[in-house]
GROMACS .gro file of C-alpha atoms in nm:
model
  220
    1MET     CA    1  -5.589   8.681  -9.348
    2ALA     CA    2  -5.796   8.740  -9.037
    3ASN     CA    3  -5.922   9.087  -8.960
    4PRO     CA    4  -5.714   9.225  -8.668
    5ASP     CA    5  -6.002   9.452  -8.559
    6VAL     CA    6  -6.224   9.157  -8.472
    7ALA     CA    7  -6.211   9.086  -8.097
    8GLN     CA    8  -6.140   8.730  -7.997
    9VAL     CA    9  -6.393   8.611  -7.739
   10SER     CA   10  -6.326   8.286  -7.556
   11SER     CA   11  -6.613   8.048  -7.495
   12LEU     CA   12  -6.457   7.951  -7.161
   13PRO     CA   13  -6.462   8.169  -6.849
   14LEU     CA   14  -6.153   8.357  -6.741
   15PRO     CA   15  -5.908   8.186  -6.503
   16PRO     CA   16  -5.986   8.229  -6.132
   17MET     CA   17  -5.689   8.461  -6.074
   18GLN     CA   18  -5.841   8.712  -6.315
   19TYR     CA   19  -6.127   8.751  -6.067
   20ILE     CA   20  -5.921   8.714  -5.749
   21ASN     CA   21  -5.685   8.996  -5.848
   22LEU     CA   22  -5.980   9.235  -5.863
   23PHE     CA   23  -6.069   9.178  -5.496
   24THR     CA   24  -5.770   9.350  -5.338
   25ASP     CA   25  -5.786   9.533  -5.006
   26GLU     CA   26  -5.758   9.868  -5.183
   27ASN     CA   27  -6.038   9.786  -5.426
   28ILE     CA   28  -6.260   9.667  -5.142
   29LYS     CA   29  -6.186   9.983  -4.943
   30MET     CA   30  -6.256  10.205  -5.243
   31LYS     CA   31  -6.562   9.995  -5.337
   32ARG     CA   32  -6.424   9.919  -5.680
   33VAL     CA   33  -6.483   9.544  -5.671
   34PRO     CA   34  -6.710   9.397  -5.939
   35ARG     CA   35  -7.074   9.386  -5.845
   36PRO     CA   36  -7.240   9.044  -5.838
   37PRO     CA   37  -7.449   8.959  -6.142
   38PRO     CA   38  -7.818   9.043  -6.110
   39PRO     CA   39  -8.057   8.754  -6.045
   40ILE     CA   40  -8.216   8.596  -6.348
   41HIS     CA   41  -8.590   8.650  -6.372
   42ASP     CA   42  -8.678   8.510  -6.715
   43SER     CA   43  -8.478   8.240  -6.897
   44TYR     CA   44  -8.116   8.131  -6.927
   45ASN     CA   45  -7.906   7.882  -7.122
   46MET     CA   46  -7.710   7.602  -6.959
   47PHE     CA   47  -7.536   7.312  -7.134
   48GLY     CA   48  -7.696   7.414  -7.461
   49HIS     CA   49  -8.052   7.407  -7.323
   50THR     CA   50  -8.288   7.690  -7.237
   51PHE     CA   51  -8.435   7.698  -6.889
   52ASN     CA   52  -8.695   7.924  -6.732
   53ALA     CA   53  -8.646   8.069  -6.387
   54ASP     CA   54  -9.004   7.976  -6.293
   55ASP     CA   55  -8.961   7.610  -6.384
   56THR     CA   56  -8.962   7.346  -6.115
   57ILE     CA   57  -8.630   7.202  -6.008
   58ILE     CA   58  -8.720   6.858  -6.143
   59ARG     CA   59  -8.932   6.892  -6.453
   60SER     CA   60  -9.148   6.610  -6.583
   61LEU     CA   61  -9.049   6.415  -6.891
   62GLU     CA   62  -9.349   6.543  -7.084
   63SER     CA   63  -9.252   6.907  -7.021
   64GLN     CA   64  -8.911   6.829  -7.170
   65GLY     CA   65  -9.061   6.665  -7.477
   66ILE     CA   66  -8.939   6.316  -7.384
   67LYS     CA   67  -9.151   6.006  -7.427
   68ARG     CA   68  -9.219   5.828  -7.098
   69LEU     CA   69  -9.121   5.460  -7.090
   70TYR     CA   70  -9.264   5.376  -6.748
   71PRO     CA   71  -9.603   5.452  -6.586
   72GLN     CA   72  -9.679   5.738  -6.351
   73HIS     CA   73  -9.678   5.520  -6.039
   74PHE     CA   74  -9.390   5.273  -6.022
   75ASP     CA   75  -9.108   5.138  -5.811
   76ARG     CA   76  -8.799   5.341  -5.890
   77ARG     CA   77  -8.556   5.065  -5.798
   78LYS     CA   78  -8.719   4.816  -6.030
   79GLU     CA   79  -8.743   5.069  -6.311
   80LEU     CA   80  -8.378   5.165  -6.274
   81ARG     CA   81  -8.281   4.799  -6.286
   82LYS     CA   82  -8.496   4.746  -6.597
   83LEU     CA   83  -8.354   5.053  -6.766
   84ASN     CA   84  -8.002   4.938  -6.689
   85HIS     CA   85  -8.070   4.598  -6.846
   86SER     CA   86  -8.232   4.761  -7.150
   87LEU     CA   87  -7.930   4.988  -7.184
   88LEU     CA   88  -7.694   4.691  -7.196
   89VAL     CA   89  -7.909   4.504  -7.446
   90ASN     CA   90  -7.938   4.804  -7.677
   91PHE     CA   91  -7.566   4.869  -7.654
   92LEU     CA   92  -7.493   4.510  -7.756
   93ASP     CA   93  -7.737   4.546  -8.044
   94LEU     CA   94  -7.560   4.862  -8.150
   95LEU     CA   95  -7.228   4.680  -8.150
   96ASP     CA   96  -7.373   4.402  -8.366
   97THR     CA   97  -7.512   4.661  -8.607
   98LEU     CA   98  -7.177   4.839  -8.629
   99VAL     CA   99  -7.000   4.511  -8.701
  100LEU     CA  100  -7.247   4.369  -8.952
  101CYS     CA  101  -7.389   4.675  -9.125
  102PRO     CA  102  -7.246   5.010  -9.015
  103ASP     CA  103  -7.448   5.209  -9.269
  104SER     CA  104  -7.781   5.060  -9.166
  105PRO     CA  105  -8.049   5.303  -9.042
  106LYS     CA  106  -8.085   5.071  -8.745
  107ARG     CA  107  -7.764   5.222  -8.611
  108THR     CA  108  -7.927   5.564  -8.573
  109GLU     CA  109  -8.233   5.403  -8.420
  110LYS     CA  110  -8.022   5.229  -8.157
  111VAL     CA  111  -7.837   5.550  -8.078
  112ASP     CA  112  -8.170   5.727  -8.024
  113ASP     CA  113  -8.287   5.441  -7.803
  114LEU     CA  114  -7.972   5.467  -7.595
  115SER     CA  115  -8.018   5.842  -7.559
  116LEU     CA  116  -8.379   5.792  -7.449
  117LEU     CA  117  -8.273   5.535  -7.190
  118PHE     CA  118  -8.004   5.766  -7.056
  119PHE     CA  119  -8.259   6.047  -7.028
  120HIS     CA  120  -8.488   5.825  -6.822
  121ILE     CA  121  -8.207   5.703  -6.597
  122HIS     CA  122  -8.089   6.059  -6.542
  123HIS     CA  123  -8.445   6.171  -6.466
  124LEU     CA  124  -8.500   5.894  -6.212
  125LEU     CA  125  -8.172   5.974  -6.041
  126ASN     CA  126  -8.270   6.341  -6.024
  127GLU     CA  127  -8.596   6.246  -5.856
  128PHE     CA  128  -8.387   6.098  -5.576
  129ARG     CA  129  -8.213   6.433  -5.516
  130PRO     CA  130  -8.470   6.571  -5.266
  131HIS     CA  131  -8.447   6.250  -5.064
  132GLN     CA  132  -8.068   6.269  -5.081
  133ALA     CA  133  -8.076   6.631  -4.967
  134ARG     CA  134  -8.299   6.542  -4.670
  135GLU     CA  135  -8.074   6.253  -4.571
  136THR     CA  136  -7.764   6.471  -4.604
  137LEU     CA  137  -7.925   6.738  -4.386
  138ARG     CA  138  -8.029   6.476  -4.131
  139VAL     CA  139  -7.674   6.337  -4.112
  140MET     CA  140  -7.532   6.688  -4.074
  141MET     CA  141  -7.776   6.769  -3.792
  142GLU     CA  142  -7.698   6.442  -3.614
  143LEU     CA  143  -7.327   6.517  -3.642
  144GLN     CA  144  -7.378   6.866  -3.502
  145LYS     CA  145  -7.586   6.723  -3.219
  146GLN     CA  146  -7.314   6.471  -3.137
  147GLN     CA  147  -7.044   6.740  -3.141
  148ARG     CA  148  -7.248   6.966  -2.915
  149ASN     CA  149  -7.316   6.683  -2.672
  150GLU     CA  150  -6.946   6.602  -2.659
  151THR     CA  151  -6.867   6.970  -2.600
  152ALA     CA  152  -7.124   6.987  -2.320
  153ILE     CA  153  -6.975   6.676  -2.159
  154ARG     CA  154  -6.626   6.826  -2.173
  155PHE     CA  155  -6.754   7.151  -2.020
  156GLN     CA  156  -6.924   6.954  -1.743
  157LYS     CA  157  -6.601   6.764  -1.670
  158HIS     CA  158  -6.406   7.091  -1.649
  159LEU     CA  159  -6.674   7.240  -1.425
  160ASP     CA  160  -6.660   6.939  -1.190
  161LYS     CA  161  -6.282   6.965  -1.180
  162VAL     CA  162  -6.292   7.337  -1.097
  163LEU     CA  163  -6.551   7.279  -0.824
  164GLU     CA  164  -6.335   7.004  -0.678
  165ILE     CA  165  -6.032   7.236  -0.672
  166ILE     CA  166  -6.236   7.511  -0.503
  167ASN     CA  167  -6.373   7.269  -0.241
  168THR     CA  168  -6.022   7.138  -0.172
  169ALA     CA  169  -5.890   7.492  -0.130
  170LEU     CA  170  -6.175   7.583   0.105
  171HIS     CA  171  -6.114   7.266   0.307
  172ASN     CA  172  -5.745   7.348   0.348
  173LEU     CA  173  -5.811   7.701   0.479
  174PRO     CA  174  -5.737   7.751   0.855
  175ASP     CA  175  -6.025   7.772   1.103
  176SER     CA  176  -6.147   8.102   1.248
  177SER     CA  177  -6.027   8.009   1.603
  178ASP     CA  178  -5.673   7.962   1.471
  179GLY     CA  179  -5.698   8.301   1.308
  180GLU     CA  180  -5.800   8.465   1.639
  181ASN     CA  181  -5.512   8.295   1.823
  182SER     CA  182  -5.267   8.416   1.561
  183MET     CA  183  -5.410   8.766   1.588
  184SER     CA  184  -5.374   8.760   1.970
  185VAL     CA  185  -5.016   8.638   1.941
  186ASN     CA  186  -4.933   8.914   1.699
  187THR     CA  187  -5.098   9.170   1.933
  188GLU     CA  188  -4.899   9.050   2.234
  189LEU     CA  189  -4.585   9.067   2.028
  190PHE     CA  190  -4.656   9.428   1.934
  191ASP     CA  191  -4.733   9.510   2.300
  192ASN     CA  192  -4.402   9.359   2.413
  193ILE     CA  193  -4.218   9.556   2.149
  194ASP     CA  194  -4.384   9.879   2.265
  195SER     CA  195  -4.307   9.811   2.630
  196LEU     CA  196  -3.946   9.736   2.548
  197SER     CA  197  -3.914  10.058   2.355
  198ASN     CA  198  -4.067  10.255   2.646
  199ASP     CA  199  -3.833  10.094   2.899
  200SER     CA  200  -3.533  10.177   2.687
  201ALA     CA  201  -3.650  10.539   2.660
  202ASP     CA  202  -3.695  10.562   3.040
  203ARG     CA  203  -3.352  10.414   3.093
  204ASP     CA  204  -3.204  10.675   2.864
  205ILE     CA  205  -3.374  10.953   3.068
  206TYR     CA  206  -3.252  10.811   3.402
  207THR     CA  207  -2.899  10.775   3.274
  208GLU     CA  208  -2.888  11.141   3.171
  209LEU     CA  209  -3.018  11.257   3.512
  210ASP     CA  210  -2.762  11.043   3.691
  211LYS     CA  211  -2.488  11.195   3.482
  212GLN     CA  212  -2.596  11.550   3.570
  213MET     CA  213  -2.616  11.470   3.942
  214CYS     CA  214  -2.269  11.326   3.933
  215GLU     CA  215  -2.134  11.637   3.766
  216ILE     CA  216  -2.295  11.860   4.032
  217VAL     CA  217  -2.148  11.650   4.311
  218ASP     CA  218  -1.805  11.662   4.152
  219ALA     CA  219  -1.827  12.040   4.127
  220LEU     CA  220  -1.884  12.076   4.503
   0.00000   0.00000   0.00000
């Protein structure tokens, strides 16, 4: 019977929701979210292998304890093609060994040869990673340049359209002479209105005087 006091530790990481639930708005406000892990300065384990933080990104085969099958200076395409052919030949040999004599020590030898070939193929592919990164960055920069050029062209088209609308509006505005004529017409209209109001006031005064004179005459 297993000891119930022994804690069960999983070799796999926790599900993502176990981490996401910790980053709530309240935890972020109260600064109770988990701190990021500190940077590694010495060594670490990954995929069952120990790596040093000071190691180069692509280590040489000799530093990994692997026997080199090709020279220092070579054509990577040709070597990859040769390694691929050797891999197929060794795999067929391994199949023959498994069919004819499964317990032969040659089986282990062929498995080791296949592992060595896979190591070399993997190493050559990793050496292409910097070139791949540069090409990926170049493509991204070209795409950004194209997008910015298209955005600039669209802005220029909108600017030309706005300038055309402004020029059309300015062209359709009335001239200054027409404005002066309209102002003079409006002034004459106001003058006529004032004169009419004054005449009506005078007529009201005269009518009242006439009425009083008539009353005086009637009283005599």
